[in-house]
Short mmCIF file of C-alpha atoms in Angstrom, two decimals:
data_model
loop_
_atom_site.label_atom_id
_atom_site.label_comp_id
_atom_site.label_asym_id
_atom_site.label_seq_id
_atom_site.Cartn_x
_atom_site.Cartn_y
_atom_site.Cartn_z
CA UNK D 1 71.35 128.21 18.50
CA UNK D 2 74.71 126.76 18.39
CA UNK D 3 75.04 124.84 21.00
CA UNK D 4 71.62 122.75 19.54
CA UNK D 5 73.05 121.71 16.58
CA UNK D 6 76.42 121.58 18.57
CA UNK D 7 74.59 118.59 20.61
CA UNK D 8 72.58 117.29 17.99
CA UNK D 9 75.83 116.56 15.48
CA UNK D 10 77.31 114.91 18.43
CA UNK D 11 74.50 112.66 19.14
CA UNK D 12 73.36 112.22 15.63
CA UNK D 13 77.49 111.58 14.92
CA UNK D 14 77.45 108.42 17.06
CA UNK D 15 74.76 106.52 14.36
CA UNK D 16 75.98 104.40 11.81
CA UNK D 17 78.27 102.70 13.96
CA UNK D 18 77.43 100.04 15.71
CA UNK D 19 74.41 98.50 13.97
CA UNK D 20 72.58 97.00 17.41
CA UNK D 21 72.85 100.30 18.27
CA UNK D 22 71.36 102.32 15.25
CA UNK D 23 68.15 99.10 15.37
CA UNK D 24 68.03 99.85 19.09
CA UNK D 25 67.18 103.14 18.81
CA UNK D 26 65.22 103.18 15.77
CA UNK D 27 62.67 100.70 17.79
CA UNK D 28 62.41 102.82 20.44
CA UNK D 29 62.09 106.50 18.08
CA UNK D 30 59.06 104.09 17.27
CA UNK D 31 56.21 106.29 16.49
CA UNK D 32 54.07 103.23 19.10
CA UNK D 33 56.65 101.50 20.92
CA UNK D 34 57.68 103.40 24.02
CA UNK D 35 54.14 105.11 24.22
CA UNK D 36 52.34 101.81 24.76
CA UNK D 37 55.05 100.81 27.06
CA UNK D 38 54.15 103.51 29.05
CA UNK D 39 51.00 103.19 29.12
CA UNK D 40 51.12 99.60 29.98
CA UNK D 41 52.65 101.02 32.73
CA UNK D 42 49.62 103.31 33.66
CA UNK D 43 47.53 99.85 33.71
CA UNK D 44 50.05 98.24 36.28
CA UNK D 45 49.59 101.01 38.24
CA UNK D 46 45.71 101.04 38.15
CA UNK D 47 45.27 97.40 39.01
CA UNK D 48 48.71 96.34 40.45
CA UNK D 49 49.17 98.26 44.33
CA UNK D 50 48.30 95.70 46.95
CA UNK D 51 47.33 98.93 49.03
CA UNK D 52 44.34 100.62 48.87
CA UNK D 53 44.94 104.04 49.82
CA UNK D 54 48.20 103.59 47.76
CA UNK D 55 46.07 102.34 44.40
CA UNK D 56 43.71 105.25 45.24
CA UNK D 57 46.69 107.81 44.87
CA UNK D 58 48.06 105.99 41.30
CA UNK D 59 45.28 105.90 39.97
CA UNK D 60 44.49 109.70 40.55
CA UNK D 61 48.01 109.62 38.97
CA UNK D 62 46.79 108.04 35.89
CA UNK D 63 44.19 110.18 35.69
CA UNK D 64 46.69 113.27 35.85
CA UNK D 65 48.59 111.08 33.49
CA UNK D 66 46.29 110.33 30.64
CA UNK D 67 44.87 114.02 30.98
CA UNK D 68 47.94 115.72 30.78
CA UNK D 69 48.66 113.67 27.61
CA UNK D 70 45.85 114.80 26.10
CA UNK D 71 46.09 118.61 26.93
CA UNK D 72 49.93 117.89 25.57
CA UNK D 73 48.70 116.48 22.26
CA UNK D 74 46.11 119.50 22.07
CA UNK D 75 48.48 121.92 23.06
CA UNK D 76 51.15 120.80 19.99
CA UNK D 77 48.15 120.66 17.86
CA UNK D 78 47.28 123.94 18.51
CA UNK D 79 50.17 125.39 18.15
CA UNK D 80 50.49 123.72 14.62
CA UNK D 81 47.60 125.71 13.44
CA UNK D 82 48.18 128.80 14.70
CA UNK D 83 51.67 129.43 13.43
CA UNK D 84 52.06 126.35 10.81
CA UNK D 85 49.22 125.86 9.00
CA UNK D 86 47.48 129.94 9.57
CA UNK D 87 51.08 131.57 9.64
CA UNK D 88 50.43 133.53 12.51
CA UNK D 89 53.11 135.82 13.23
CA UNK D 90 54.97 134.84 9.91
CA UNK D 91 58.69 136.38 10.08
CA UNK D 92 59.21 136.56 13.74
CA UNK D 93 61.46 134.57 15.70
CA UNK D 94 58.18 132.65 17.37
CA UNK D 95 56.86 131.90 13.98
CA UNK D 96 60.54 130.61 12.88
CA UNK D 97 60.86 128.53 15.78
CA UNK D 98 57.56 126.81 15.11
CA UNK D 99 57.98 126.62 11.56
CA UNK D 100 61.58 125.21 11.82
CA UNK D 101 62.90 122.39 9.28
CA UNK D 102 63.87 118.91 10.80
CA UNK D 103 67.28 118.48 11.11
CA UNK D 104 67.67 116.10 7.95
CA UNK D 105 65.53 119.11 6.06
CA UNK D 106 68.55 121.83 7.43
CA UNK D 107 71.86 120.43 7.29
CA UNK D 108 73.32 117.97 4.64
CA UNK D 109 75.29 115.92 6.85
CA UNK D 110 72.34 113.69 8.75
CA UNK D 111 72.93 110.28 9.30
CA UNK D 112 68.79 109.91 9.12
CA UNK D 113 67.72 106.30 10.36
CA UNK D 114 63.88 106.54 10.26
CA UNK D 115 61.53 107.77 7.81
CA UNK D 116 61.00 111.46 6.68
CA UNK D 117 58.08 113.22 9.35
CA UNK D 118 56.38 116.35 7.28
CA UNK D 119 55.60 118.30 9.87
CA UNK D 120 57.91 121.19 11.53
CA UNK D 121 60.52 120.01 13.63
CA UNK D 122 60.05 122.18 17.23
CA UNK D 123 58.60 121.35 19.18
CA UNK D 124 58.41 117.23 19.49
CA UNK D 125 55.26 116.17 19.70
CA UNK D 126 56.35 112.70 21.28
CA UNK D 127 58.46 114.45 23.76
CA UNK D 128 55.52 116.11 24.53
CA UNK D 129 53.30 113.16 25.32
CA UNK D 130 55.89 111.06 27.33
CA UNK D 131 57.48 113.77 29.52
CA UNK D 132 53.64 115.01 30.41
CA UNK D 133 53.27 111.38 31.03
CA UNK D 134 56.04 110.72 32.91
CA UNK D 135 56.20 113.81 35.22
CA UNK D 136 52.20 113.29 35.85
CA UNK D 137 53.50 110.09 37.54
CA UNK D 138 56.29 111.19 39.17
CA UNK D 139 54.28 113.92 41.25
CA UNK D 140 52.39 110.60 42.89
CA UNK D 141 54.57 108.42 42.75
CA UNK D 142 58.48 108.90 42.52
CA UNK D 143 59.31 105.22 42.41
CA UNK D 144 57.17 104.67 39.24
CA UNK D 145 57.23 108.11 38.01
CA UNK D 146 61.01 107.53 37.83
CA UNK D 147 60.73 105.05 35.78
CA UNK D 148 58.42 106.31 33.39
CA UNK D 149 60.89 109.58 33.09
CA UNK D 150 63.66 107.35 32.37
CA UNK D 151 61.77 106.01 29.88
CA UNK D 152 60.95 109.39 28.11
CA UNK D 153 64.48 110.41 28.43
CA UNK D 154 65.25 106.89 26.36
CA UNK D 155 62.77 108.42 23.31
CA UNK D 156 63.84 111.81 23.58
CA UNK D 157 67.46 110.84 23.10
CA UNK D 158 66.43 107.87 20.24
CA UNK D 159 64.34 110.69 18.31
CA UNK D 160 67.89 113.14 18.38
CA UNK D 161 70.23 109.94 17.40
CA UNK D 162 68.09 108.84 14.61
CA UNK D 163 68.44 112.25 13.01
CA UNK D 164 64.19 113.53 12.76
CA UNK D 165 64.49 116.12 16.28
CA UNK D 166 67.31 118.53 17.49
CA UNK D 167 67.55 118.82 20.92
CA UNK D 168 65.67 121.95 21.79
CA UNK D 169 62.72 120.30 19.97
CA UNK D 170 62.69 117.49 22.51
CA UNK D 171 63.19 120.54 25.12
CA UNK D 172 60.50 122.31 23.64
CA UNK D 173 58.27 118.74 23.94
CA UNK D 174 58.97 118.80 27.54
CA UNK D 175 58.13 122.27 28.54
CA UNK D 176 55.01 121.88 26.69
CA UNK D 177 54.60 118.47 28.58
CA UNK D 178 54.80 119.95 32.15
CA UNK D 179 52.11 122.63 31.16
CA UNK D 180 49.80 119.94 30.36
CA UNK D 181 50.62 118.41 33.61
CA UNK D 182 50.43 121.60 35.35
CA UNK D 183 46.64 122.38 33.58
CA UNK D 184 45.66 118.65 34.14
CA UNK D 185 46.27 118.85 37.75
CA UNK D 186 44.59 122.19 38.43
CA UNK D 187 41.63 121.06 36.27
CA UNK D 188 41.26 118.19 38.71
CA UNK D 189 41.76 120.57 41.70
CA UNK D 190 39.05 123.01 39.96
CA UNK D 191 36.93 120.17 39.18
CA UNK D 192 36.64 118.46 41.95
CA UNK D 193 33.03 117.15 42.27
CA UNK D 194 33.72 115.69 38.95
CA UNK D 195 36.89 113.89 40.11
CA UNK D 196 34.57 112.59 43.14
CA UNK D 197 31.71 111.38 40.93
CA UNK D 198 34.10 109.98 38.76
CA UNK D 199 35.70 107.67 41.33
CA UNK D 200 32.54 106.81 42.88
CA UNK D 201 31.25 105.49 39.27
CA UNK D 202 34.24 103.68 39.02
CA UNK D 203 33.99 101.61 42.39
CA UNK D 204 30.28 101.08 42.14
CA UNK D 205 31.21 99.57 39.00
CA UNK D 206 34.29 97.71 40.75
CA UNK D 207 37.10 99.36 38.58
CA UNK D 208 38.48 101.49 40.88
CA UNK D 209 38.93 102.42 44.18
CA UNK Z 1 49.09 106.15 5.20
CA UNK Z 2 46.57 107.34 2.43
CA UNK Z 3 43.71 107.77 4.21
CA UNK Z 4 42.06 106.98 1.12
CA UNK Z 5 43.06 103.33 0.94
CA UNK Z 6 40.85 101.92 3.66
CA UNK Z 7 41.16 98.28 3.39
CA UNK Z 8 45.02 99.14 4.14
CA UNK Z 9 44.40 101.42 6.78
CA UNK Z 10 41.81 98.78 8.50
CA UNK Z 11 44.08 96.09 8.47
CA UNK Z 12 46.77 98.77 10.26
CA UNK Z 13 44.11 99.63 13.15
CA UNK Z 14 43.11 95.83 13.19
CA UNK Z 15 46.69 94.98 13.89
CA UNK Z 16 47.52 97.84 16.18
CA UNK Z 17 44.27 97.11 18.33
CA UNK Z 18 45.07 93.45 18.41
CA UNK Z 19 48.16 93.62 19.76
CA UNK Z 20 47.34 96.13 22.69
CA UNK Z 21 44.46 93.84 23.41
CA UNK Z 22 46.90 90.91 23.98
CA UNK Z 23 49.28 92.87 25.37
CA UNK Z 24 46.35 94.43 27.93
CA UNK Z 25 45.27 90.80 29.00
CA UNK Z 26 48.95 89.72 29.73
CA UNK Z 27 49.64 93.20 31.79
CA UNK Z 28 46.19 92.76 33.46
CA UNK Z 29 46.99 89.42 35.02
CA UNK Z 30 50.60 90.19 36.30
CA UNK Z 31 48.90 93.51 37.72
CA UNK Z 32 46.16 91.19 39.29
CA UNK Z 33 48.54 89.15 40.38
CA UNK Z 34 50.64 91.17 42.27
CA UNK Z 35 47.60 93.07 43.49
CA UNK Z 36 46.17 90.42 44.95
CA UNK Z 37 43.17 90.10 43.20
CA UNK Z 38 41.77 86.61 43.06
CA UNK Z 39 38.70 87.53 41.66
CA UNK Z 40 40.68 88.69 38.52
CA UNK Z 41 43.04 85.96 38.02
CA UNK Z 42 42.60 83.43 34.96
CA UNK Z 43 45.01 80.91 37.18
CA UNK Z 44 43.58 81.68 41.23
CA UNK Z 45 45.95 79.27 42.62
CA UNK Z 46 49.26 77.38 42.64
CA UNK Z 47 49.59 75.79 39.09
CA UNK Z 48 50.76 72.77 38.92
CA UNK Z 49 52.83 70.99 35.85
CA UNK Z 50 54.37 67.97 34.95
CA UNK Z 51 56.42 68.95 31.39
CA UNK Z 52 56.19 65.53 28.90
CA UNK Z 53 58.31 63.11 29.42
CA UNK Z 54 59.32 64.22 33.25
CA UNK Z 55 57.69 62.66 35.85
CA UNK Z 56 58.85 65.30 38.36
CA UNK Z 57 55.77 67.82 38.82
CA UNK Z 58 56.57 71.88 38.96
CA UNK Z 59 54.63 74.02 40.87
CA UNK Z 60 54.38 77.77 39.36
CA UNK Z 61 52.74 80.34 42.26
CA UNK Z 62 50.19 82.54 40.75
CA UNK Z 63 53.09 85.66 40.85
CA UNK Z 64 55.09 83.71 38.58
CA UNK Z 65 52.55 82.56 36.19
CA UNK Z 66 51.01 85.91 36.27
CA UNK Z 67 54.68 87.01 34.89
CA UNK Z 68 54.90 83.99 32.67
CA UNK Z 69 51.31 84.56 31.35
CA UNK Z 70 52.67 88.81 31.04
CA UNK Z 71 56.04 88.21 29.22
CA UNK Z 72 54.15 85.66 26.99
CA UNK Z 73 51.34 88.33 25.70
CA UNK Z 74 53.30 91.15 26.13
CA UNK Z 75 56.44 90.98 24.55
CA UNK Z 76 55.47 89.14 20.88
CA UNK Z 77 53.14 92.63 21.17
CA UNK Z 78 55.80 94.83 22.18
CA UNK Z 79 58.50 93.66 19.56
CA UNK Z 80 56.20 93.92 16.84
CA UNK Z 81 55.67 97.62 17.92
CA UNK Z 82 59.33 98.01 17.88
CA UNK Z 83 59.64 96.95 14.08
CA UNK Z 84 56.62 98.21 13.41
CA UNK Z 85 57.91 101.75 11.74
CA UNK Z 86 60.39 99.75 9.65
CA UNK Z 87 57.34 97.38 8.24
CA UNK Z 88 55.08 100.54 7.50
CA UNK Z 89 57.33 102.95 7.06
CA UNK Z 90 55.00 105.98 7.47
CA UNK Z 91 51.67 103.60 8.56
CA UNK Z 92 50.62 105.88 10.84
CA UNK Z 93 47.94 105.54 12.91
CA UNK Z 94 47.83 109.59 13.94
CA UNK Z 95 48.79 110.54 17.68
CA UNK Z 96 44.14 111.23 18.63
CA UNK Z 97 43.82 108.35 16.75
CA UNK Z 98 46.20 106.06 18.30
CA UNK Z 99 44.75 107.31 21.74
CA UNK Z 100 41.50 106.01 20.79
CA UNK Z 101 42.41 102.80 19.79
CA UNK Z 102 44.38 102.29 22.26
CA UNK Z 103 41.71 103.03 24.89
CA UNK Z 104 39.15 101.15 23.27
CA UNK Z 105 41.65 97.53 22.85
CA UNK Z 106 42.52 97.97 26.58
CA UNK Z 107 38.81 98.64 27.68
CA UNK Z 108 37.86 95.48 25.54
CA UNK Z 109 40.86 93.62 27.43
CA UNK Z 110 39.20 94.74 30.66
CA UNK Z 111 36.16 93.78 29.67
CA UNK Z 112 37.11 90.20 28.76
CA UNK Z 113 39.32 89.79 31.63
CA UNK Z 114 36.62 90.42 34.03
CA UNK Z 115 33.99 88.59 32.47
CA UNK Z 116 36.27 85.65 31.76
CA UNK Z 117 37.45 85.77 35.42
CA UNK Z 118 34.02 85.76 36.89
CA UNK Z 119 33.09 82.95 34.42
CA UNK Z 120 36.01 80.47 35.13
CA UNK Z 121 36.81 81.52 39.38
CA UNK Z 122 32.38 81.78 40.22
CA UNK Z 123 32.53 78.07 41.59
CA UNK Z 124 35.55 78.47 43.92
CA UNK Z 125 34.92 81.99 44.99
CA UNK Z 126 30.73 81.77 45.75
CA UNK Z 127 30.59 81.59 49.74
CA UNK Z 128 33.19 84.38 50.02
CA UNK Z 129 32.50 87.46 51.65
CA UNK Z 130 34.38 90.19 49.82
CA UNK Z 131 35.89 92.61 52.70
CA UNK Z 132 36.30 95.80 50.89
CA UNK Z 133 34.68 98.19 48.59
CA UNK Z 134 35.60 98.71 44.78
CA UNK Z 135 38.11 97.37 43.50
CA UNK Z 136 39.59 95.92 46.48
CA UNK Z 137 36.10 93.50 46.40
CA UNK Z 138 37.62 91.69 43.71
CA UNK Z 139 40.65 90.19 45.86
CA UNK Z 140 37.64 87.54 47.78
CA UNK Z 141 34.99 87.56 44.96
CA UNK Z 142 34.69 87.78 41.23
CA UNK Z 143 33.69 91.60 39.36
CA UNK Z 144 30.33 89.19 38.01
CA UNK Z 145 29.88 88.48 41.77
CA UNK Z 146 30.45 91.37 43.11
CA UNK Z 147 28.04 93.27 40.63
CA UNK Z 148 25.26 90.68 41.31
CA UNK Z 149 25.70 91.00 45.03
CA UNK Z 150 25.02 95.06 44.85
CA UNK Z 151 21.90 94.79 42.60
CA UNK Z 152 20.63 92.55 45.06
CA UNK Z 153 21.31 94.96 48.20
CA UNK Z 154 19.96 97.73 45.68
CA UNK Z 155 16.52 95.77 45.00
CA UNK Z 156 16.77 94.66 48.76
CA UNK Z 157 16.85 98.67 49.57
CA UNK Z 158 14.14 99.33 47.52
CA UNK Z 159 11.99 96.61 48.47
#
């Protein structure tokens, strides 16, 4: 795809010159840092609303949240070994996707700031987990959810500029996000008496409601 | 990380809990704060301060020490995230594994929140009557309170 590492040049092309800059963004390409920023977040939310029908909705939101993070983080895991590690596939244009090099791997020219990930490149797993995050949010609640997606598009971009994702990777990460926020809603739909049980625990025990 | 040096790896997840643990008790008061939640707070009231050698005395709301008491925990714990990559270069604690750590620092911040809040606000908050249900209890009464007040109804119901 052309226009990928088109895009990914251009952004990669802008490290190395000015140095707050390149620090900046290696922080936040952090494999922790914007992750447990976000999910700080998630614990504002849960505590922090004056309003109690308003609490009652974020935290169902970071419910959604934290599930679809985990279905997201299952989902690139599963991929992994199905096409990485068994070579499921091998030779098609699925397989190649999944199996492709990270950009410092590909071309020559990388201006790579962070360290050297070994697994395939597409998609990004962080994207992944912050967009699923993020969107989870934003379905309940716009004001933080916008936020939160700001946020993700922050470590999306950090991950191109520091030279370890191309942009379809980070793409890749958020399709893969919204399906884990698409599952992790309809599992709560489906599982309803569970969701119900599970609040009532919580404000018998006086951590929710 | 080698997995298979342990000592180095424990002092990683030691680090990595610690930190989300302060950062959890700093993020837990501003929440409680702005929540409203009395029973939760470590300072209930209007603090009061007279800084050495002034004699004029400050008085911080419990909003703003909430956000005094948050930007103190959080950020040392969110800068050293930051620049953590570039001290352990590839340190990692895995994405599962970092979940579970992370979950079990914050619960452990919960926990000591809670019980430290019911321990230090059970004088000033013992002949209110909390108005709500769940959480919402904890903005007249303390969560030690408030769990000592439904055993009794329970025993009360069963009696």
């Amino acid at each position: 795809m052309g226009w990928d590492r088109a895009l990914f040049r251009w952004i990669n092309g802008l490290a190395g010159h000015v140095p707050f800059l390149d620090h900046l963004f290696v922080g936040i390409a952090s494999d922790y840092f914007m992750i447990i920023a976000m999910c700080l977040v998630l614990v504002v939310m849960w505590f922090g609303t004056r309003e109690q029908s308003q609490r009652r909705d974020n935290q169902l939101a970071v419910i959604a949240a934290m599930s679809s993070l985990g279905l997201a983080t299952g989902m690139v895991a599963l991929i992994n070994l199905i096409f990485v590690k068994n070579q499921v596939l091998a030779g098609t244009a699925l397989s190649n996707l999944f199996n492709r090099l990270r950009p410092f791997e590909a071309e020559p020219s990388v201006q790579l700031l962070f360290y050297r990930p070994t697994d395939p490149s597409f998609p990004s797993n962080m994207a992944a987990v912050v967009f699923g995050l993020a969107i989870a949010v934003w379905l309940k609640n716009r004001k933080a959810g916008g936020w939160l997606l700001g946020m993700a598009c922050l470590a999306g971009f950090a991950r191109i500029y520091v030279g370890i994702h191309y942009p379809v990777d980070i793409l890749g990460g958020v399709i893969i996000g919204l399906l884990g926020v698409a599952l992790a809603f309809a599992l709560i739909k489906l599982l309803w008496p569970v969701k119900r049980l599970l609040f009532w625990i919580l404000e018998k025990l006086y951590l929710g409601g | 990380m080698d997995k298979t040096n342990l000592p180095a790896f424990a002092t990683l997840v030691w680090e990595y809990s610690l930190l989300v643990f302060i950062a959890g008790l700093g993020v837990l008061q501003v929440a409680a704060a702005y929540g409203g939640f009395r029973g939760l707070l470590i300072a209930p009231g209007e603090v009061r301060v007279r800084p050495f050698p002034s004699r004029r005395i400050f008085t911080i709301s419990r909003e703003a020490f909430g956000g005094i008491f948050a930007a103190v925990t959080i950020t040392p714990s969110l800068v050293d995230f930051f620049f953590w990559n570039r001290r352990n270069e590839t340190g990692i604690i895995e994405g599962a594994e970092q979940a579970g750590f992370f979950v079990l620092a914050m619960a452990s911040a919960v926990a000591f929140t809670f019980l430290f809040s019911s321990l230090i606000n059970h004088w000033r908050l013992r002949r209110n009557e909390a108005r709500g249900t769940g959480l919402e209890a904890l903005k007249d009464i303390t969560w030690a309170q408030a769990v000592m007040r439904s055993l009794a109804r329970m025993r009360r119901g069963l009696g």
